[in-house]
Amino acid sequence: TLWVAVLLASAFCAGARFLLLRMHPAIRGLGRWGLAGGIGVLALVLIYLYGIALWQPLLSLVQLLVVIGLALCWDGFRRFLGNSPLSRQVVAMLAGAVVVWIVVVQALQSLELRASGNAILIVILSALTARELLATTKPVTPAMRALGWAYVINATIFLVRAVAAQ
C-alpha cells in the first residue's frame, strides 16, 4: 500500500508540473521537471513489475530511467537559473556511460555491482544538481538553498550505499 501511495503522489506531482507549465510557459525548466516526474512514475511501475516477473533487464531499464530523470532535473535547474541547457556532448557522454554500465551489469549478473554502480550515478547527478543550486551567481532563495542541500544529502546517502554495497 505504501508503494501505491508513492506512485499516486509521484503521478500527481508530475501532473501538477505539467499543469503549471501550461499555465506558466515562461518558467524555464518546468517542462524538464515534469518529464522527470513522469519518468519516475514509469520507473516505479517497472519496479512493481519486476517484483512480479523477476526479469533482470527490468532493473536495468529502471536504472536508465532514474538516470534520465535525474539528468532532466539537473537540466531543468540549469534552465531555471538562466544557464544554458545541457550540451549534446554531455548528454551523449552520460548516455554512453549508462548504456555501457547496463551492459556490463547485465553480463556479470552482480547485484552488488548493480547497486554500487546505480548509487555512483545517482551521487554524480545529485552532486551536479546541488552544485547548480548552491554555487550559482544568481540570487539564491531559501527554498533553492534547502533543495540544494537536499541534493547534497541525497548524494551523501547514495555514496554510503555505493561503499556499503561492495
Coordinates of N, CA and C in Angstrom, one line a residue:
T1 N 0.8 -1.2 0.0 CA 0.0 0.0 0.0 C 0.9 1.3 0.0
L2 N 2.0 1.2 0.6 CA 2.9 2.4 0.6 C 3.4 2.6 -0.8
W3 N 3.6 1.6 -1.6 CA 4.1 1.7 -3.0 C 3.0 2.5 -3.8
V4 N 1.7 2.1 -3.6 CA 0.6 2.7 -4.3 C 0.6 4.2 -3.9
A5 N 0.7 4.5 -2.6 CA 0.7 5.9 -2.2 C 1.8 6.7 -2.8
V6 N 3.0 6.2 -2.9 CA 4.2 6.9 -3.5 C 3.9 7.0 -5.0
L7 N 3.4 6.0 -5.7 CA 3.1 6.1 -7.1 C 2.1 7.2 -7.4
L8 N 1.0 7.2 -6.6 CA 0.0 8.2 -6.8 C 0.5 9.6 -6.5
A9 N 1.2 9.8 -5.5 CA 1.8 11.1 -5.1 C 2.8 11.6 -6.2
S10 N 3.6 10.6 -6.7 CA 4.5 11.0 -7.8 C 3.8 11.4 -9.1
A11 N 2.7 10.6 -9.4 CA 1.9 10.9 -10.6 C 1.2 12.3 -10.5
F12 N 0.7 12.6 -9.3 CA 0.0 13.8 -9.1 C 1.0 15.0 -9.2
C13 N 2.2 14.8 -8.6 CA 3.2 15.9 -8.7 C 3.7 16.1 -10.1
A14 N 3.9 15.0 -10.9 CA 4.3 15.2 -12.3 C 3.1 15.9 -13.1
G15 N 1.9 15.5 -12.8 CA 0.8 16.2 -13.5 C 0.7 17.6 -13.1
A16 N 0.9 17.9 -11.8 CA 0.9 19.3 -11.4 C 2.0 20.2 -12.1
R17 N 3.1 19.6 -12.3 CA 4.2 20.3 -13.0 C 3.8 20.6 -14.4
F18 N 3.2 19.6 -15.1 CA 2.7 19.9 -16.5 C 1.6 20.9 -16.5
L19 N 0.7 20.9 -15.5 CA -0.3 21.9 -15.4 C 0.3 23.3 -15.2
L20 N 1.3 23.4 -14.3 CA 1.9 24.6 -14.1 C 2.6 25.1 -15.4
L21 N 3.2 24.2 -16.1 CA 3.9 24.5 -17.4 C 2.9 25.1 -18.4
R22 N 1.7 24.5 -18.4 CA 0.6 25.0 -19.3 C 0.2 26.4 -18.9
M23 N 0.1 26.6 -17.6 CA -0.4 27.9 -17.0 C 0.7 29.0 -17.1
H24 N 2.0 28.6 -16.9 CA 3.1 29.5 -16.9 C 4.2 29.0 -17.8
P25 N 4.1 29.1 -19.1 CA 5.1 28.5 -20.0 C 6.4 29.3 -20.0
A26 N 6.4 30.4 -19.4 CA 7.7 31.2 -19.4 C 8.6 30.7 -18.3
I27 N 8.2 29.9 -17.4 CA 9.1 29.3 -16.3 C 10.0 28.3 -16.9
R28 N 11.2 28.6 -17.1 CA 12.2 27.7 -17.7 C 12.5 26.6 -16.7
G29 N 12.6 25.4 -17.3 CA 12.9 24.2 -16.6 C 11.7 23.4 -16.1
L30 N 10.6 24.0 -16.1 CA 9.4 23.3 -15.6 C 9.0 22.1 -16.4
G31 N 9.2 22.2 -17.7 CA 8.9 21.0 -18.6 C 9.8 19.8 -18.3
R32 N 11.1 20.2 -18.0 CA 12.1 19.1 -17.7 C 11.7 18.4 -16.4
W33 N 11.3 19.2 -15.4 CA 10.9 18.6 -14.1 C 9.6 17.8 -14.3
G34 N 8.7 18.2 -15.1 CA 7.5 17.4 -15.4 C 7.9 16.1 -16.0
L35 N 8.8 16.1 -17.0 CA 9.2 14.9 -17.7 C 9.9 14.0 -16.7
A36 N 10.7 14.6 -15.8 CA 11.5 13.8 -14.8 C 10.5 13.1 -13.9
G37 N 9.4 13.8 -13.5 CA 8.4 13.2 -12.7 C 7.6 12.0 -13.4
G38 N 7.3 12.2 -14.6 CA 6.7 11.2 -15.4 C 7.5 9.9 -15.6
I39 N 8.8 10.2 -15.8 CA 9.8 9.1 -15.9 C 9.9 8.3 -14.6
G40 N 9.8 9.1 -13.5 CA 9.9 8.5 -12.1 C 8.7 7.6 -11.9
V41 N 7.5 8.0 -12.4 CA 6.3 7.2 -12.2 C 6.5 5.9 -13.0
L42 N 7.0 6.0 -14.3 CA 7.2 4.8 -15.1 C 8.2 3.9 -14.4
A43 N 9.3 4.4 -13.8 CA 10.3 3.6 -13.1 C 9.6 2.9 -11.9
L44 N 8.7 3.5 -11.2 CA 8.0 2.9 -10.1 C 7.1 1.7 -10.6
V45 N 6.5 1.9 -11.7 CA 5.7 0.8 -12.3 C 6.6 -0.4 -12.7
L46 N 7.7 -0.1 -13.3 CA 8.6 -1.1 -13.7 C 9.2 -1.9 -12.5
I47 N 9.4 -1.2 -11.4 CA 9.9 -1.8 -10.1 C 8.8 -2.8 -9.6
Y48 N 7.6 -2.4 -9.7 CA 6.5 -3.2 -9.3 C 6.4 -4.5 -10.2
L49 N 6.6 -4.3 -11.5 CA 6.5 -5.4 -12.5 C 7.7 -6.3 -12.2
Y50 N 8.9 -5.8 -11.8 CA 10.0 -6.6 -11.5 C 9.7 -7.5 -10.3
G51 N 8.9 -7.0 -9.4 CA 8.5 -7.8 -8.2 C 7.7 -9.0 -8.6
I52 N 6.9 -8.8 -9.7 CA 6.1 -9.9 -10.2 C 6.8 -10.9 -11.1
A53 N 7.6 -10.3 -12.0 CA 8.2 -11.1 -13.1 C 9.6 -11.6 -12.8
L54 N 10.3 -10.8 -11.9 CA 11.7 -11.1 -11.6 C 12.6 -11.2 -12.8
W55 N 12.4 -10.4 -13.8 CA 13.1 -10.4 -15.0 C 14.2 -9.3 -14.9
Q56 N 15.5 -9.7 -14.9 CA 16.6 -8.8 -14.6 C 16.7 -7.6 -15.5
P57 N 16.4 -7.7 -16.8 CA 16.5 -6.5 -17.6 C 15.6 -5.3 -17.2
L58 N 14.5 -5.6 -16.4 CA 13.7 -4.6 -15.9 C 14.4 -3.7 -15.0
L59 N 15.3 -4.2 -14.2 CA 16.1 -3.4 -13.2 C 17.0 -2.5 -14.0
S60 N 17.6 -3.0 -15.1 CA 18.5 -2.1 -15.9 C 17.7 -1.0 -16.5
L61 N 16.5 -1.3 -17.0 CA 15.6 -0.2 -17.5 C 15.3 0.8 -16.5
V62 N 15.0 0.3 -15.3 CA 14.7 1.3 -14.2 C 15.9 2.1 -13.9
Q63 N 17.1 1.5 -13.9 CA 18.3 2.3 -13.7 C 18.4 3.4 -14.7
L64 N 18.2 3.0 -16.0 CA 18.3 4.0 -17.1 C 17.3 5.1 -16.9
L65 N 16.1 4.8 -16.5 CA 15.0 5.8 -16.3 C 15.4 6.7 -15.1
V66 N 15.9 6.2 -14.0 CA 16.3 7.0 -12.9 C 17.4 8.0 -13.3
V67 N 18.4 7.6 -14.1 CA 19.5 8.4 -14.5 C 18.9 9.5 -15.5
I68 N 18.0 9.1 -16.4 CA 17.4 10.1 -17.3 C 16.6 11.1 -16.4
G69 N 15.9 10.7 -15.4 CA 15.1 11.6 -14.6 C 16.0 12.6 -13.9
L70 N 17.0 12.1 -13.3 CA 18.0 13.0 -12.6 C 18.6 13.9 -13.5
A71 N 19.0 13.5 -14.7 CA 19.6 14.4 -15.7 C 18.6 15.5 -16.1
L72 N 17.3 15.1 -16.3 CA 16.3 16.1 -16.6 C 16.1 17.1 -15.5
C73 N 16.2 16.6 -14.2 CA 16.1 17.6 -13.1 C 17.3 18.6 -13.1
W74 N 18.5 18.0 -13.3 CA 19.7 18.9 -13.4 C 19.5 19.9 -14.5
D75 N 19.1 19.4 -15.7 CA 18.9 20.3 -16.8 C 17.8 21.3 -16.5
G76 N 16.8 20.9 -15.9 CA 15.7 21.8 -15.5 C 16.2 22.9 -14.6
F77 N 17.0 22.6 -13.6 CA 17.6 23.6 -12.7 C 18.5 24.5 -13.5
R78 N 19.3 24.0 -14.4 CA 20.2 24.9 -15.2 C 19.3 25.9 -16.0
R79 N 18.3 25.4 -16.6 CA 17.4 26.3 -17.4 C 16.7 27.3 -16.5
F80 N 16.2 26.8 -15.3 CA 15.5 27.7 -14.4 C 16.4 28.9 -13.9
L81 N 17.7 28.6 -13.7 CA 18.6 29.6 -13.3 C 19.2 30.4 -14.4
G82 N 18.7 30.2 -15.6 CA 19.1 31.0 -16.7 C 20.4 30.5 -17.4
N83 N 20.9 29.4 -17.0 CA 22.1 28.8 -17.6 C 21.7 28.1 -18.9
S84 N 22.7 27.8 -19.7 CA 22.5 27.0 -20.9 C 22.1 25.6 -20.6
P85 N 21.2 25.0 -21.5 CA 20.8 23.6 -21.3 C 22.1 22.7 -21.4
L86 N 21.9 21.5 -21.0 CA 23.0 20.5 -21.1 C 23.4 20.4 -22.6
S87 N 24.6 20.4 -22.9 CA 25.1 20.2 -24.3 C 24.9 18.8 -24.8
R88 N 24.9 18.7 -26.0 CA 24.7 17.3 -26.6 C 25.9 16.4 -26.2
Q89 N 27.0 17.0 -26.1 CA 28.2 16.2 -25.7 C 28.0 15.6 -24.3
V90 N 27.5 16.4 -23.4 CA 27.3 16.0 -22.0 C 26.2 14.9 -22.0
V91 N 25.2 15.1 -22.7 CA 24.1 14.1 -22.8 C 24.6 12.8 -23.4
A92 N 25.4 12.9 -24.5 CA 25.9 11.7 -25.2 C 26.9 11.0 -24.2
M93 N 27.7 11.7 -23.5 CA 28.7 11.1 -22.6 C 27.9 10.4 -21.5
L94 N 26.9 11.0 -20.9 CA 26.1 10.4 -19.8 C 25.4 9.2 -20.3
A95 N 24.8 9.3 -21.5 CA 24.0 8.2 -22.1 C 25.0 7.0 -22.4
G96 N 26.1 7.3 -22.9 CA 27.1 6.3 -23.2 C 27.6 5.6 -22.0
A97 N 27.9 6.3 -20.9 CA 28.3 5.7 -19.7 C 27.2 4.8 -19.1
V98 N 26.0 5.3 -19.1 CA 24.9 4.5 -18.6 C 24.7 3.2 -19.4
V99 N 24.7 3.3 -20.7 CA 24.5 2.1 -21.5 C 25.6 1.1 -21.3
V100 N 26.9 1.6 -21.3 CA 28.0 0.7 -21.0 C 27.8 0.0 -19.7
W101 N 27.4 0.8 -18.7 CA 27.3 0.3 -17.3 C 26.2 -0.8 -17.3
I102 N 25.1 -0.6 -18.0 CA 24.0 -1.5 -18.0 C 24.4 -2.8 -18.7
V103 N 25.2 -2.7 -19.8 CA 25.6 -3.9 -20.5 C 26.6 -4.7 -19.6
V104 N 27.5 -4.0 -18.9 CA 28.4 -4.7 -18.0 C 27.7 -5.4 -16.9
V105 N 26.7 -4.7 -16.3 CA 26.0 -5.3 -15.1 C 25.1 -6.5 -15.6
Q106 N 24.5 -6.4 -16.8 CA 23.7 -7.5 -17.3 C 24.6 -8.7 -17.6
A107 N 25.8 -8.4 -18.1 CA 26.7 -9.6 -18.4 C 27.2 -10.2 -17.2
L108 N 27.5 -9.5 -16.1 CA 28.1 -10.0 -14.9 C 27.0 -10.5 -13.9
Q109 N 25.8 -10.1 -14.1 CA 24.7 -10.5 -13.2 C 25.1 -10.4 -11.7
S110 N 25.7 -9.2 -11.4 CA 26.1 -9.0 -10.0 C 25.2 -7.9 -9.3
L111 N 24.5 -8.4 -8.3 CA 23.6 -7.4 -7.6 C 24.4 -6.4 -6.9
E112 N 25.6 -6.7 -6.3 CA 26.4 -5.8 -5.6 C 27.0 -4.7 -6.6
L113 N 27.4 -5.2 -7.7 CA 27.9 -4.2 -8.8 C 26.8 -3.3 -9.3
R114 N 25.6 -3.9 -9.5 CA 24.5 -3.1 -9.9 C 24.2 -2.0 -8.9
A115 N 24.1 -2.4 -7.6 CA 23.8 -1.4 -6.5 C 24.8 -0.3 -6.4
S116 N 26.1 -0.7 -6.4 CA 27.1 0.3 -6.3 C 27.2 1.2 -7.5
G117 N 27.0 0.7 -8.7 CA 27.0 1.5 -9.9 C 25.9 2.4 -10.0
N118 N 24.7 1.9 -9.6 CA 23.5 2.8 -9.6 C 23.7 4.0 -8.6
A119 N 24.2 3.6 -7.5 CA 24.5 4.6 -6.4 C 25.5 5.7 -6.9
I120 N 26.5 5.2 -7.6 CA 27.5 6.2 -8.0 C 26.9 7.2 -9.1
L121 N 26.1 6.6 -10.0 CA 25.5 7.5 -11.0 C 24.6 8.5 -10.3
I122 N 23.8 8.1 -9.3 CA 23.0 9.0 -8.5 C 23.8 10.0 -7.8
V123 N 24.9 9.6 -7.2 CA 25.8 10.5 -6.5 C 26.3 11.6 -7.4
I124 N 26.7 11.2 -8.6 CA 27.2 12.2 -9.6 C 26.2 13.2 -10.0
L125 N 25.0 12.7 -10.4 CA 23.9 13.6 -10.8 C 23.4 14.5 -9.7
S126 N 23.3 13.9 -8.5 CA 22.8 14.7 -7.3 C 23.8 15.8 -7.0
A127 N 25.1 15.5 -7.0 CA 26.1 16.5 -6.7 C 26.1 17.6 -7.8
L128 N 26.0 17.2 -9.0 CA 25.9 18.2 -10.1 C 24.7 19.2 -9.9
T129 N 23.6 18.6 -9.5 CA 22.4 19.4 -9.3 C 22.6 20.3 -8.1
A130 N 23.1 19.7 -7.0 CA 23.4 20.5 -5.8 C 24.3 21.7 -6.1
R131 N 25.4 21.4 -6.9 CA 26.3 22.5 -7.3 C 25.6 23.6 -8.1
E132 N 24.7 23.2 -9.0 CA 23.9 24.1 -9.8 C 23.1 25.0 -8.9
L133 N 22.5 24.5 -7.8 CA 21.6 25.3 -7.0 C 22.4 26.1 -5.9
L134 N 23.5 25.6 -5.4 CA 24.2 26.2 -4.3 C 25.4 27.1 -4.8
A135 N 25.9 26.9 -5.9 CA 27.1 27.7 -6.4 C 26.8 28.6 -7.5
T136 N 25.5 28.9 -7.7 CA 25.1 29.9 -8.7 C 25.5 31.3 -8.4
T137 N 25.7 32.1 -9.4 CA 25.9 33.5 -9.1 C 24.6 34.3 -9.0
K138 N 23.5 33.7 -9.3 CA 22.2 34.3 -9.2 C 21.8 34.3 -7.8
P139 N 20.9 35.2 -7.4 CA 20.4 35.2 -6.1 C 19.7 33.9 -5.7
V140 N 20.1 33.4 -4.6 CA 19.6 32.1 -4.1 C 18.5 32.3 -3.1
T141 N 17.4 31.7 -3.3 CA 16.3 31.8 -2.3 C 16.5 30.8 -1.3
P142 N 15.8 30.9 -0.1 CA 15.9 29.9 0.9 C 15.4 28.5 0.4
A143 N 14.4 28.5 -0.4 CA 13.9 27.2 -1.0 C 15.0 26.6 -1.9
M144 N 15.6 27.4 -2.7 CA 16.7 26.8 -3.6 C 17.9 26.3 -2.7
R145 N 18.2 27.0 -1.7 CA 19.3 26.6 -0.8 C 18.9 25.3 -0.1
A146 N 17.7 25.2 0.4 CA 17.2 23.9 1.0 C 17.2 22.8 0.1
L147 N 16.8 23.0 -1.2 CA 16.7 22.0 -2.2 C 18.2 21.5 -2.5
G148 N 19.0 22.5 -2.7 CA 20.4 22.2 -2.9 C 21.0 21.3 -1.9
W149 N 20.8 21.6 -0.6 CA 21.3 20.8 0.5 C 20.6 19.4 0.5
A150 N 19.3 19.4 0.1 CA 18.7 18.0 0.0 C 19.4 17.2 -1.1
Y151 N 19.8 17.8 -2.2 CA 20.6 17.0 -3.2 C 21.9 16.6 -2.6
V152 N 22.6 17.5 -1.8 CA 23.8 17.1 -1.1 C 23.6 15.9 -0.2
I153 N 22.5 15.9 0.6 CA 22.2 14.8 1.5 C 22.0 13.5 0.6
N154 N 21.2 13.7 -0.5 CA 20.9 12.5 -1.3 C 22.3 11.9 -1.9
A155 N 23.1 12.8 -2.3 CA 24.4 12.3 -2.8 C 25.2 11.6 -1.7
T156 N 25.2 12.1 -0.5 CA 25.9 11.5 0.6 C 25.4 10.2 0.9
I157 N 24.0 10.1 1.0 CA 23.4 8.8 1.3 C 23.7 7.7 0.3
F158 N 23.7 8.1 -1.0 CA 24.0 7.2 -2.1 C 25.5 6.8 -2.1
L159 N 26.3 7.8 -1.7 CA 27.7 7.5 -1.6 C 28.0 6.4 -0.6
V160 N 27.3 6.5 0.6 CA 27.4 5.5 1.6 C 26.9 4.1 1.1
R161 N 25.8 4.2 0.3 CA 25.2 3.0 -0.2 C 26.2 2.3 -1.2
A162 N 26.9 3.1 -2.0 CA 27.8 2.6 -3.0 C 29.0 1.9 -2.3
V163 N 29.4 2.5 -1.2 CA 30.5 1.8 -0.5 C 30.0 0.6 0.2
A164 N 28.8 0.7 0.8 CA 28.3 -0.5 1.6 C 27.9 -1.6 0.7
A165 N 27.6 -1.4 -0.6 CA 27.2 -2.4 -1.5 C 28.4 -3.3 -1.9
Q166 N 29.6 -2.9 -1.7 CA 30.8 -3.7 -2.1 C 31.0 -4.9 -1.2

